Tab-separated table of C-alpha atoms in Angstrom:
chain	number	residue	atom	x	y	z
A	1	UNK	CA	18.733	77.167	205.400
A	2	UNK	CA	20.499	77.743	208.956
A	3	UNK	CA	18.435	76.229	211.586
A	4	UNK	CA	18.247	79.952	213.891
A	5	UNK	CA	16.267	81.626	210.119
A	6	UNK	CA	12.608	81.970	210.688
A	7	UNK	CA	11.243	79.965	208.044
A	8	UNK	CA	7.559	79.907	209.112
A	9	UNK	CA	7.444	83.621	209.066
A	10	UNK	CA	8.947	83.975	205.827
A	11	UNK	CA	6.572	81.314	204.295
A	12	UNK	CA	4.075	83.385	205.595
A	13	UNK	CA	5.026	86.534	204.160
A	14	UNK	CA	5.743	85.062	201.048
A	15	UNK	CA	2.307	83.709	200.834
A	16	UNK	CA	0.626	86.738	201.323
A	17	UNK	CA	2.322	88.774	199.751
A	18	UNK	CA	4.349	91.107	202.304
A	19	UNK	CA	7.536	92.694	201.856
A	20	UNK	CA	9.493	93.406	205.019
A	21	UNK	CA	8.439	96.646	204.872
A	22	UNK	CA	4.917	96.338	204.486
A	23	UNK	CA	4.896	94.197	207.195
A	24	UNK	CA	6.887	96.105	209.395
A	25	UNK	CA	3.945	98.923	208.414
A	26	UNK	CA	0.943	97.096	208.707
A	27	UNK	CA	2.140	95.659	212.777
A	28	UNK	CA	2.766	99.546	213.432
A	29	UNK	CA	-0.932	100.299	212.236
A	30	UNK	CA	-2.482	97.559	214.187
A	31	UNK	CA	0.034	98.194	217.676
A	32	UNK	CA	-1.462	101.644	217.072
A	33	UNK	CA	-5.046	100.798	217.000
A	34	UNK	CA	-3.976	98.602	220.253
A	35	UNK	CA	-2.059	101.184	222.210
A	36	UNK	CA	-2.916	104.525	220.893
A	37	UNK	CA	1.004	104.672	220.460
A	38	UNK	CA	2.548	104.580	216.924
A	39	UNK	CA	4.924	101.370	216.305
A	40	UNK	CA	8.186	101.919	215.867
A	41	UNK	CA	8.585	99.250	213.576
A	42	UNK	CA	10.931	99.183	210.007
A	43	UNK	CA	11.996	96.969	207.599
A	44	UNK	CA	14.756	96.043	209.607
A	45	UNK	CA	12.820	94.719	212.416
A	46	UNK	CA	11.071	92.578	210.540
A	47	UNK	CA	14.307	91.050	208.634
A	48	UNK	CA	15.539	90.697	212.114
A	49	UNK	CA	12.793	88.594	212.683
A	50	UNK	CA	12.875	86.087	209.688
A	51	UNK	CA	16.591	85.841	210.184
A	52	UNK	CA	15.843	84.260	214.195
A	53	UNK	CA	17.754	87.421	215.393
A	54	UNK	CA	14.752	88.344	217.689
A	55	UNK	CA	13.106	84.983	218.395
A	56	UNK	CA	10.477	86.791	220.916
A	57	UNK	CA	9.426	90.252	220.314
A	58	UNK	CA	8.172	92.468	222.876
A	59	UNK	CA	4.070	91.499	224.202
A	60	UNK	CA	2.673	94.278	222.152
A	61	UNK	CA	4.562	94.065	219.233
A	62	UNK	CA	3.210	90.161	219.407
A	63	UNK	CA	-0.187	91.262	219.510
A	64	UNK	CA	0.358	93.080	216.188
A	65	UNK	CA	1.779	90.823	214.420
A	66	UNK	CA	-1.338	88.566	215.713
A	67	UNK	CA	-3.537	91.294	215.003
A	68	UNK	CA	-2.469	91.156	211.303
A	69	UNK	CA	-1.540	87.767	210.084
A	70	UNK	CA	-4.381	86.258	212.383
A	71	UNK	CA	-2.223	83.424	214.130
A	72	UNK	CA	-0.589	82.952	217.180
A	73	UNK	CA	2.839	84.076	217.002
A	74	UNK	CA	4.114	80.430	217.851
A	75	UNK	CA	2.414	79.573	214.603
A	76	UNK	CA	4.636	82.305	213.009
A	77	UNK	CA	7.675	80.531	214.069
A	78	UNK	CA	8.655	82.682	217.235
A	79	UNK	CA	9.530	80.976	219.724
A	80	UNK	CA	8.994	81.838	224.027
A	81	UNK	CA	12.027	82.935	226.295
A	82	UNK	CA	13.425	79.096	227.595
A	83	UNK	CA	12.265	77.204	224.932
A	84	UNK	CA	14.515	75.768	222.221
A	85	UNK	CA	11.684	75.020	220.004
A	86	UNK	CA	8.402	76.940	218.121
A	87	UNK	CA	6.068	74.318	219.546
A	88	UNK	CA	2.658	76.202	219.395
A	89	UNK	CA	1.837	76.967	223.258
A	90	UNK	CA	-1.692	77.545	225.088
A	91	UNK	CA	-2.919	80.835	225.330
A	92	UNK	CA	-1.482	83.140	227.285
A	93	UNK	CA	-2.593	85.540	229.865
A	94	UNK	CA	-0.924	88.785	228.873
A	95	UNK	CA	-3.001	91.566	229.168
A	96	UNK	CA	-1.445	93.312	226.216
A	97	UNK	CA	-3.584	89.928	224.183
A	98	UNK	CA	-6.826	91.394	225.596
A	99	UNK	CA	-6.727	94.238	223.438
A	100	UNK	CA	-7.590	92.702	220.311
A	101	UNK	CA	-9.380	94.612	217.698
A	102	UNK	CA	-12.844	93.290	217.251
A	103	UNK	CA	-11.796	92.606	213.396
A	104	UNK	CA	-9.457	90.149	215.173
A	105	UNK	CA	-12.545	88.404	216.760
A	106	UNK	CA	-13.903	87.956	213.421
A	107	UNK	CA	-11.132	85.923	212.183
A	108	UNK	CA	-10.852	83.867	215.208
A	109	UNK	CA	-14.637	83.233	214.842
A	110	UNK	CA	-14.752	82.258	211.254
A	111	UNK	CA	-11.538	79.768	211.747
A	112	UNK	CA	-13.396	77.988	214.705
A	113	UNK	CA	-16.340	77.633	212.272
A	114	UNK	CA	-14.115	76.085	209.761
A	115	UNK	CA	-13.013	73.865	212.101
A	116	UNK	CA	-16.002	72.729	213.178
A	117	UNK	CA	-17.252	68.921	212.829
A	118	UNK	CA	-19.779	68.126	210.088
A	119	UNK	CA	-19.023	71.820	208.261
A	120	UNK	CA	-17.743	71.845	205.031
A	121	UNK	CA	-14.702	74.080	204.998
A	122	UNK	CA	-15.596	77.591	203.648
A	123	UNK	CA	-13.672	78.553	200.620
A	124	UNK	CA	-10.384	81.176	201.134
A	125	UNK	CA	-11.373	84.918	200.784
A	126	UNK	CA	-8.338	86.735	199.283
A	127	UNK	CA	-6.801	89.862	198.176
A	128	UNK	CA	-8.052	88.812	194.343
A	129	UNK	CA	-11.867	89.439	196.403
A	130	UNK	CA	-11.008	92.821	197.823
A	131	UNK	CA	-9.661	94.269	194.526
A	132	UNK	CA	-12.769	93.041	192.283
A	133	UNK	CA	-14.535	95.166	195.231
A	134	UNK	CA	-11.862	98.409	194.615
A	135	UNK	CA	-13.037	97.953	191.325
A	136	UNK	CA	-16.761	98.416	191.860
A	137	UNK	CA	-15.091	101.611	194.032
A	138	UNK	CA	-14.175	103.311	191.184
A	139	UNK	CA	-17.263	103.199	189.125
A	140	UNK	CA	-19.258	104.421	192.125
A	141	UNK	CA	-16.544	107.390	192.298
A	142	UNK	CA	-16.898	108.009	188.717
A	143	UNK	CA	-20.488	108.082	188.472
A	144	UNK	CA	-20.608	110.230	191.339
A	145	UNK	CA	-18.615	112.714	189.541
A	146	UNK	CA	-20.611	112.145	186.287
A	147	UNK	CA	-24.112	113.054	188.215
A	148	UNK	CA	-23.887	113.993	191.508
A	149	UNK	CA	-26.795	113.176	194.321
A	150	UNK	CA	-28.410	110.735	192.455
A	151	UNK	CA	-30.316	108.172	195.076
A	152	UNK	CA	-29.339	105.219	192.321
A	153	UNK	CA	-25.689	106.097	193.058
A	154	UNK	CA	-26.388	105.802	197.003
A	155	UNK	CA	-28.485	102.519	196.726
A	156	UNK	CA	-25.587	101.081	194.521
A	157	UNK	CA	-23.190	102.251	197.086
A	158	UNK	CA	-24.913	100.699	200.014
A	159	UNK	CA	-25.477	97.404	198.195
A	160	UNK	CA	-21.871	97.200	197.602
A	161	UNK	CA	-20.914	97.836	201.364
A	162	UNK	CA	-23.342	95.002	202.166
A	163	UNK	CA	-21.691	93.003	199.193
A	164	UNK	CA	-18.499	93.865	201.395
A	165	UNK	CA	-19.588	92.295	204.901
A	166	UNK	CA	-21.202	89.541	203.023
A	167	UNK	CA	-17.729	88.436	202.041
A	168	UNK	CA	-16.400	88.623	205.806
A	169	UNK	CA	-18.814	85.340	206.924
A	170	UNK	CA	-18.457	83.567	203.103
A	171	UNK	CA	-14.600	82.282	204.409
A	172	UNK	CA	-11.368	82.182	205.917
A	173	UNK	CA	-9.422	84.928	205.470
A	174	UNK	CA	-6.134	86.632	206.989
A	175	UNK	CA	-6.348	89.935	209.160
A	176	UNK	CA	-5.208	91.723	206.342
A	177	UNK	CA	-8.056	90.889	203.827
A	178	UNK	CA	-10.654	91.155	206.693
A	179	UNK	CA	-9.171	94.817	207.158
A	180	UNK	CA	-9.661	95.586	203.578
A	181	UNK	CA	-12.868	94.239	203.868
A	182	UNK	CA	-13.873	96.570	206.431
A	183	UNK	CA	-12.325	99.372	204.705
A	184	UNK	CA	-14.253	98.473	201.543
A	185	UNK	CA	-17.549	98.299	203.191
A	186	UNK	CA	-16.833	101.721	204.915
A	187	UNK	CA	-15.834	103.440	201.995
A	188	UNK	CA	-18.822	102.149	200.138
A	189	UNK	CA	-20.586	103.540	203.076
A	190	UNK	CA	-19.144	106.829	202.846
A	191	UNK	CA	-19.977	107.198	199.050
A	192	UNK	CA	-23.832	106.612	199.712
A	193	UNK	CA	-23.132	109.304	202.222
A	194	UNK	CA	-21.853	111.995	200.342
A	195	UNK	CA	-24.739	111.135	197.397
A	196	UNK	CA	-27.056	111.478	200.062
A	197	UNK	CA	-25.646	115.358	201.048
A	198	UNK	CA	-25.184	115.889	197.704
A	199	UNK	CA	-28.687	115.019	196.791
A	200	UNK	CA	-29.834	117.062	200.262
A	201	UNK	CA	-30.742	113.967	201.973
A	202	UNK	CA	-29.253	114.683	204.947
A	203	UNK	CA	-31.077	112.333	207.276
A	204	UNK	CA	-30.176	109.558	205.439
A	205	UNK	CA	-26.737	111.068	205.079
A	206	UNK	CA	-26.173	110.553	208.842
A	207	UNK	CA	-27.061	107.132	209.062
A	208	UNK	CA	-24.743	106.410	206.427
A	209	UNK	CA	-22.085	108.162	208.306
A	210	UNK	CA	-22.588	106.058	211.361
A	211	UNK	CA	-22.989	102.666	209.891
A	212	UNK	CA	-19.350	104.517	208.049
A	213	UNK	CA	-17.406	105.354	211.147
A	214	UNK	CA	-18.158	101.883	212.284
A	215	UNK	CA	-16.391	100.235	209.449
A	216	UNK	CA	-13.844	102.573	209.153
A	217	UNK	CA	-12.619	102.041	213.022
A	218	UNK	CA	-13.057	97.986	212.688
A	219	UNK	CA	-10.703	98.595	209.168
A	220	UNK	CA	-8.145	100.671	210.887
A	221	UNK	CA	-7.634	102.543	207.633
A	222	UNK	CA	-7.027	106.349	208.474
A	223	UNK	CA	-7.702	106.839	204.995
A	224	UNK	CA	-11.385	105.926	204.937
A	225	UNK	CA	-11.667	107.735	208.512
A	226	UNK	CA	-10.429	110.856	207.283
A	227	UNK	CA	-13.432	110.630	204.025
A	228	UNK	CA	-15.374	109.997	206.435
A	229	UNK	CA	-15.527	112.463	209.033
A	230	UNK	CA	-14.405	115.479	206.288
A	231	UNK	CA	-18.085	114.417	204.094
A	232	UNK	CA	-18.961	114.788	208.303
A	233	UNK	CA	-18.073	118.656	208.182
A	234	UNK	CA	-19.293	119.053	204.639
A	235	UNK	CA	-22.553	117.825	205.337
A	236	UNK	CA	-22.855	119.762	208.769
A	237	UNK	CA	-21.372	123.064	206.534
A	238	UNK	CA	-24.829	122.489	204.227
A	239	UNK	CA	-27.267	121.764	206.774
A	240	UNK	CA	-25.596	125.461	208.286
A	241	UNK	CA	-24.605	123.782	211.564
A	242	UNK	CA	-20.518	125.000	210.974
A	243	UNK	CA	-19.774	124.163	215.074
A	244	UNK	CA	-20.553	120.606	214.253
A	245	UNK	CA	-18.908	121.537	210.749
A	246	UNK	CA	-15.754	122.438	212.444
A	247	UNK	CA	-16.013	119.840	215.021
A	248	UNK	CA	-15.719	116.901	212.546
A	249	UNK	CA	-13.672	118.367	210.379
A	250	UNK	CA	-11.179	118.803	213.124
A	251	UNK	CA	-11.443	114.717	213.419
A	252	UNK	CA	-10.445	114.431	209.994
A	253	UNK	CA	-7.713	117.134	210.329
A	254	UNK	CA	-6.116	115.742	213.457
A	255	UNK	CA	-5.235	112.194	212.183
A	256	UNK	CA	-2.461	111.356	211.528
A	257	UNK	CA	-2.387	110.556	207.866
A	258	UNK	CA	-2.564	114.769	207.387
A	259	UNK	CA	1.025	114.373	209.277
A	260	UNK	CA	2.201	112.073	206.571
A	261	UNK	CA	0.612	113.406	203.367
A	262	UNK	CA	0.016	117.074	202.841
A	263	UNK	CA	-2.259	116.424	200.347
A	264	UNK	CA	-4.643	115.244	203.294
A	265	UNK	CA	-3.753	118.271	205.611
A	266	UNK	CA	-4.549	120.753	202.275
A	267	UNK	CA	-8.400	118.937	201.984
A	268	UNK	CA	-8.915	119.343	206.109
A	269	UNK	CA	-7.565	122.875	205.205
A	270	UNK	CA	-9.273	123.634	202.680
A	271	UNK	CA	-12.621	122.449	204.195
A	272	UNK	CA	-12.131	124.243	206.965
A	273	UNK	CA	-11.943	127.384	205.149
A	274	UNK	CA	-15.143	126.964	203.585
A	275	UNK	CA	-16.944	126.119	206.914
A	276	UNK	CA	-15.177	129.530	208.544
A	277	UNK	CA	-16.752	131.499	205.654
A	278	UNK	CA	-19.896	130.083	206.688
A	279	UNK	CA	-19.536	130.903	210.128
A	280	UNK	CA	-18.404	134.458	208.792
A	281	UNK	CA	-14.991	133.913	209.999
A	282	UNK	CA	-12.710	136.411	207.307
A	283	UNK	CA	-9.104	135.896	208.795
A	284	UNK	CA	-9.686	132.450	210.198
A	285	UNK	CA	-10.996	131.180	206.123
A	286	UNK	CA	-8.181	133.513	204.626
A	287	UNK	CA	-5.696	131.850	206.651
A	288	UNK	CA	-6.887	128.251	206.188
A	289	UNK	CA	-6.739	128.840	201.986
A	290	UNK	CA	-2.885	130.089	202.452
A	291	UNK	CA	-1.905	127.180	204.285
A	292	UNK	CA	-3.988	124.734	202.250
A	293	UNK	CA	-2.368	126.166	199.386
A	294	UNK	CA	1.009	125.712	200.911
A	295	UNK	CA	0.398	122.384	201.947
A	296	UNK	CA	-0.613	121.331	198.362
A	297	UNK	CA	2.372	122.716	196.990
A	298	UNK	CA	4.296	120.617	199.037
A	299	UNK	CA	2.146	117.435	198.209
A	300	UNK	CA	4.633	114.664	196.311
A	301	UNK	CA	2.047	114.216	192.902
A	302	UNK	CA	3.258	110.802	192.312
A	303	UNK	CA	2.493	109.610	195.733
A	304	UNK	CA	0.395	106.145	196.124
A	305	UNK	CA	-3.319	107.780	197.116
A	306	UNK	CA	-6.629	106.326	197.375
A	307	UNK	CA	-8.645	106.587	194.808
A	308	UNK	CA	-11.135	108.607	195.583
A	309	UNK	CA	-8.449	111.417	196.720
A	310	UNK	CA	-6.990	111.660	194.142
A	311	UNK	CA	-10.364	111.604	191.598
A	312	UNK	CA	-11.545	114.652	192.700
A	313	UNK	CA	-8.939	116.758	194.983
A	314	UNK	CA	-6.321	118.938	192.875
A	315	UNK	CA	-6.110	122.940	192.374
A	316	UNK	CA	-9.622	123.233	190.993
A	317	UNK	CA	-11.262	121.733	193.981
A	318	UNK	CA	-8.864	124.074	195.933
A	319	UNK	CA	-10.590	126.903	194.473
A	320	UNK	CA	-14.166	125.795	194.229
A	321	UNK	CA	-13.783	125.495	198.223
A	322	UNK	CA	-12.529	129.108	198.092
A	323	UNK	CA	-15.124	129.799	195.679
A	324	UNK	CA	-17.639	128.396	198.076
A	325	UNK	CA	-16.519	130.601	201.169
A	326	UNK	CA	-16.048	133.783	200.093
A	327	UNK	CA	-19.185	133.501	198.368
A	328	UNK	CA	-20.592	133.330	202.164
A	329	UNK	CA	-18.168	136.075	203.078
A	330	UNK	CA	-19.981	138.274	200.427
A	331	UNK	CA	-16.535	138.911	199.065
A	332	UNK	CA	-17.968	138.293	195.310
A	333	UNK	CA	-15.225	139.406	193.326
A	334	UNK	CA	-12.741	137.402	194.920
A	335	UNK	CA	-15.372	134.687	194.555
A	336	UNK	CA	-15.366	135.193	190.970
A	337	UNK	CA	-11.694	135.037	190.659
A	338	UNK	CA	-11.969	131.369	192.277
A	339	UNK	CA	-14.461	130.492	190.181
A	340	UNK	CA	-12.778	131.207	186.785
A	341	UNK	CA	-9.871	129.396	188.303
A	342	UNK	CA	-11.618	126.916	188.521
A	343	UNK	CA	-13.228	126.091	185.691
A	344	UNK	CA	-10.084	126.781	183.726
A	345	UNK	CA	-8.603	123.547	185.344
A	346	UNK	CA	-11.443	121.442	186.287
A	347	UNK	CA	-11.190	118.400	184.575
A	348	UNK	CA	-13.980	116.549	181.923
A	349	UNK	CA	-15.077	113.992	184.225
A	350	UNK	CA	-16.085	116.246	186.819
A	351	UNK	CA	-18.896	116.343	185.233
A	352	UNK	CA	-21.256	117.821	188.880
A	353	UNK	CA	-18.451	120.083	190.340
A	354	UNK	CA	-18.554	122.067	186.745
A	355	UNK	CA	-22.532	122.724	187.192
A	356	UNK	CA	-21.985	123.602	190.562
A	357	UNK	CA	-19.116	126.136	189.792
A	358	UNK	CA	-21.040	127.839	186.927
A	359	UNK	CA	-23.729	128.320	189.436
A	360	UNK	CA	-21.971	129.879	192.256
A	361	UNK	CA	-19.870	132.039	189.373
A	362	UNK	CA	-23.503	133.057	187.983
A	363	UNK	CA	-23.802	134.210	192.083
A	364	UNK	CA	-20.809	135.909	192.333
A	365	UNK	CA	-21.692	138.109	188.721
A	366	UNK	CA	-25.230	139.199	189.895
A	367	UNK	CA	-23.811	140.442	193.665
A	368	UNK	CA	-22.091	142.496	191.719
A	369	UNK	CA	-25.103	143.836	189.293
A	370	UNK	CA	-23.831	142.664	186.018
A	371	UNK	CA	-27.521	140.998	185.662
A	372	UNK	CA	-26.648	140.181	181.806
A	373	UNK	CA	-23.839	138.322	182.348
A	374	UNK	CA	-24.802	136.203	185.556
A	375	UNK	CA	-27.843	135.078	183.259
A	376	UNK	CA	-25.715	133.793	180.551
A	377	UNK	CA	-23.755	132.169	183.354
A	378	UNK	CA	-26.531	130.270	184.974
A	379	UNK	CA	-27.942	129.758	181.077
A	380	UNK	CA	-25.160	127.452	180.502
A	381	UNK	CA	-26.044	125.210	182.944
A	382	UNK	CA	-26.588	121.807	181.467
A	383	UNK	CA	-30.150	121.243	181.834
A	384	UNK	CA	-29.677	117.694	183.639
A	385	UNK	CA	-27.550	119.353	186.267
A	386	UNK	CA	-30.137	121.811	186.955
A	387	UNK	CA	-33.417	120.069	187.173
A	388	UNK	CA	-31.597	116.392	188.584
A	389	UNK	CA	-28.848	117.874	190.434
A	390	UNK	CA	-30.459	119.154	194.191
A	391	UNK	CA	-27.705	121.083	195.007
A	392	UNK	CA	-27.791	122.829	191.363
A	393	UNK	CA	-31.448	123.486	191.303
A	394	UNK	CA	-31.607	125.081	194.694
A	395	UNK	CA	-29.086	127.729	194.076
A	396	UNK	CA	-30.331	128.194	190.838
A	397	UNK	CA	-33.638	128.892	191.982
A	398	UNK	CA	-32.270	130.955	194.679
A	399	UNK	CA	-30.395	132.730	191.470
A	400	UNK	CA	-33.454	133.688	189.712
A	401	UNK	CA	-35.099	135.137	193.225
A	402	UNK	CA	-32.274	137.038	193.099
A	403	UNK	CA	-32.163	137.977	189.754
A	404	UNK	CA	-36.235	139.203	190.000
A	405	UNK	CA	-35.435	140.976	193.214
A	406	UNK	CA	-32.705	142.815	191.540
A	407	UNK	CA	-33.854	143.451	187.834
A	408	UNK	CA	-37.385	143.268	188.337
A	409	UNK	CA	-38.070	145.130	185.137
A	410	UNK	CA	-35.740	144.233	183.001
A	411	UNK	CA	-35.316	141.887	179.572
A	412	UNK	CA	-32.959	139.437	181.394
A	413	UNK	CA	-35.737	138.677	183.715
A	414	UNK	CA	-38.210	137.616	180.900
A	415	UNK	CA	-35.272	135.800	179.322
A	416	UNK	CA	-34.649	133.486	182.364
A	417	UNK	CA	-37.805	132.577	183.159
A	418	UNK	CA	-38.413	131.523	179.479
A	419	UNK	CA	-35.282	129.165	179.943
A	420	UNK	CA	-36.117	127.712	182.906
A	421	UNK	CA	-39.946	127.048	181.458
A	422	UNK	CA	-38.981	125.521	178.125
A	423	UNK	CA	-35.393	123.892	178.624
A	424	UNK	CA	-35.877	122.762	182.249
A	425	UNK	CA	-39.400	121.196	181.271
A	426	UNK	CA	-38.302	118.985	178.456
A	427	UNK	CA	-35.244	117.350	180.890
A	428	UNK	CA	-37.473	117.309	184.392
């Protein structure tokens, strides 16, 4: 191999797994968390790198790279202005090495403790670790969508982020696993979260959400950040608080991952318009459906996505948002139009989102005094989902209110109430 070639940095990358690419991507993330400024990094860069063409990048672009792989660049084979050779130097003082993320800190902390006299050395946390975790992800997703709210679902979830953080102080790891890591532990977080709004919890909810935007910030993953803060709006939307709604939701909507995938920018969107039919907002939630629409029609569908995206966001959501709004608009036919939409393309696993359509459909039908047919509706309500389900149960109880307030006198009266005594007994 010619002597100028980088061989330490391609060692490295070959160990862990990074194409030039990936690297060049993940040193743009961290210079970002750093600066606040986007890297400019490619794939060139980085082959420019590994072939000695750049033997010492620019300060920041150091502390990236450090950021990530978790060594000092003169471990990584790069090599100081006037110096022939990549003999590993003392620290330096360049402010631009202050800014380390606190994830950073970790690492450095756990590979002193290795190091340490008299310690055993702590066995290698790896990427085989973090995907056992994405694993656990997906059932929590999937059950979610199977029941909805349940407080075994958030318990789970929380024991899993704690599984997460465990994991951080059980070995050495590179800056890329401890990211992961955090990102894990967040979105863990953020799934006890939304079973605690689902399940009306909402005090809870918000101390999930802060021990959530914690992780998610120490991860760096704008992924996670953007779950988090948009469960932020929803949950504000429910507890009828739509400034704060907006107000997080904007959060979610204004980084920059909604820039790079309109799939993101159509959920902010389409959130939004469901908190501006709360807040009895007409143009503002009309407008915000359009372009949510447009955005998703522009979404690439074989894009790489997280998981939980991509589980639950697609036309029907799109419409059971719309659904959602313009039932608080009191525009109930074009409610019902959403909700048919819906259903037609919802698909089996969603399991809670079904119950919760057929409810607000049953809604929609009885604003508009067909009584006989909005009964049937709500009938058809799995009886789990309406007696275990806290969203589901509210509005159906706020259905049958409705439905006495509006046919007080009538047969479909009687015919609900002996439903809800003898089907919802034998499941509560």
């Amino acid at each position: 191999m010619d002597a100028t070639q980088n061989e330490a940095l391609t060692a490295w990358m070959d160990e862990h797994g990074y194409s030039s690419n990936t690297l060049a991507e993940a040193v743009n993330e961290a210079i970002e968390r750093l600066s606040g400024r986007t890297g400019g990094l490619d794939g060139s860069s980085v082959r420019d790198w590994k072939a000695g063409r750049v033997r010492w990048p620019k300060s920041l672009t150091r502390a990236g790279l450090e950021t990530v792989t978790g060594l000092p660049v003169t471990d990584l084979g790069f090599v100081p202005r006037g110096r022939t050779t990549p003999t590993p130097t003392p620290p330096q003082e360049d402010p631009d090495m202050k800014r380390r993320t606190l994830v950073g800190g970790v690492a450095a902390t756990a590979a002193a403790a290795a190091a340490a006299p008299g310690i055993a050395a702590p066995r290698r946390i790896g990427m085989g670790d973090v995907q056992r975790l994405q694993s656990r992800f997906a059932e929590i997703i999937a059950s979610d969508h199977r029941h909805g709210g349940q407080l075994g679902t958030e318990e789970r979830a929380t024991s899993l982020a704690n599984e997460a953080l465990t994991l951080q102080n059980a070995g050495s790891a590179t800056q890329r696993v401890r990211s992961h890591l955090y990102a894990s532990a967040a979105g863990f977080r953020s799934s006890a979260m939304w079973a605690a709004i689902d399940g009306r919890r909402y005090s809870e909810a918000i101390t999930h959400m802060r021990e959530a935007q914690t992780l998610a910030e120490m991860s760096g993953d704008q992924a996670i950040k953007f779950r988090i803060w948009s469960h932020a709006g929803t949950m504000y939307r429910h507890m009828g608080r739509p400034a704060d709604a907006l107000a997080a939701n904007d959060v979610a909507r204004g980084l920059h991952i909604t820039r790079r995938d309109p799939l993101f920018a159509s959920l902010g969107l389409a959130r939004q318009g469901a908190i501006l039919g709360v807040a009895q907002n007409r143009t503002g939630a009309r407008l915000a459906f359009d372009q949510a629409q447009d955005a998703m029609d522009r979404a690439t569908p074989d894009a790489h996505r997280p998981v939980w995206l991509v589980a639950f966001y697609d036309q029907a959501e799109l419409d059971s948002l719309a659904l959602s709004a313009y039932l608080s608009l009191g525009q109930h036919q074009t409610a019902e139009f959403h909700a048919h939409r819906c259903l037609s393309a919802l698909r089996p696993h969603m399991r809670r989102s079904r119950a919760i359509t057929t409810t607000r459909l049953a809604h929609a039908q009885l604003a508009q005094g067909d009584a006989d047919t909005a009964t049937a509706t709500a009938i058809s309500v799995p009886a789990d989902a309406a007696t275990q389900h806290a969203r589901v149960t509210r509005m159906l109880q706020e259905f049958g209110a409705g439905l006495r307030a509006t046919a007080s006198n009538s047969s479909t009266v009687q015919i609900w109430t002996t439903h809800t005594r003898e089907a919802w007994r034998t499941t509560a």
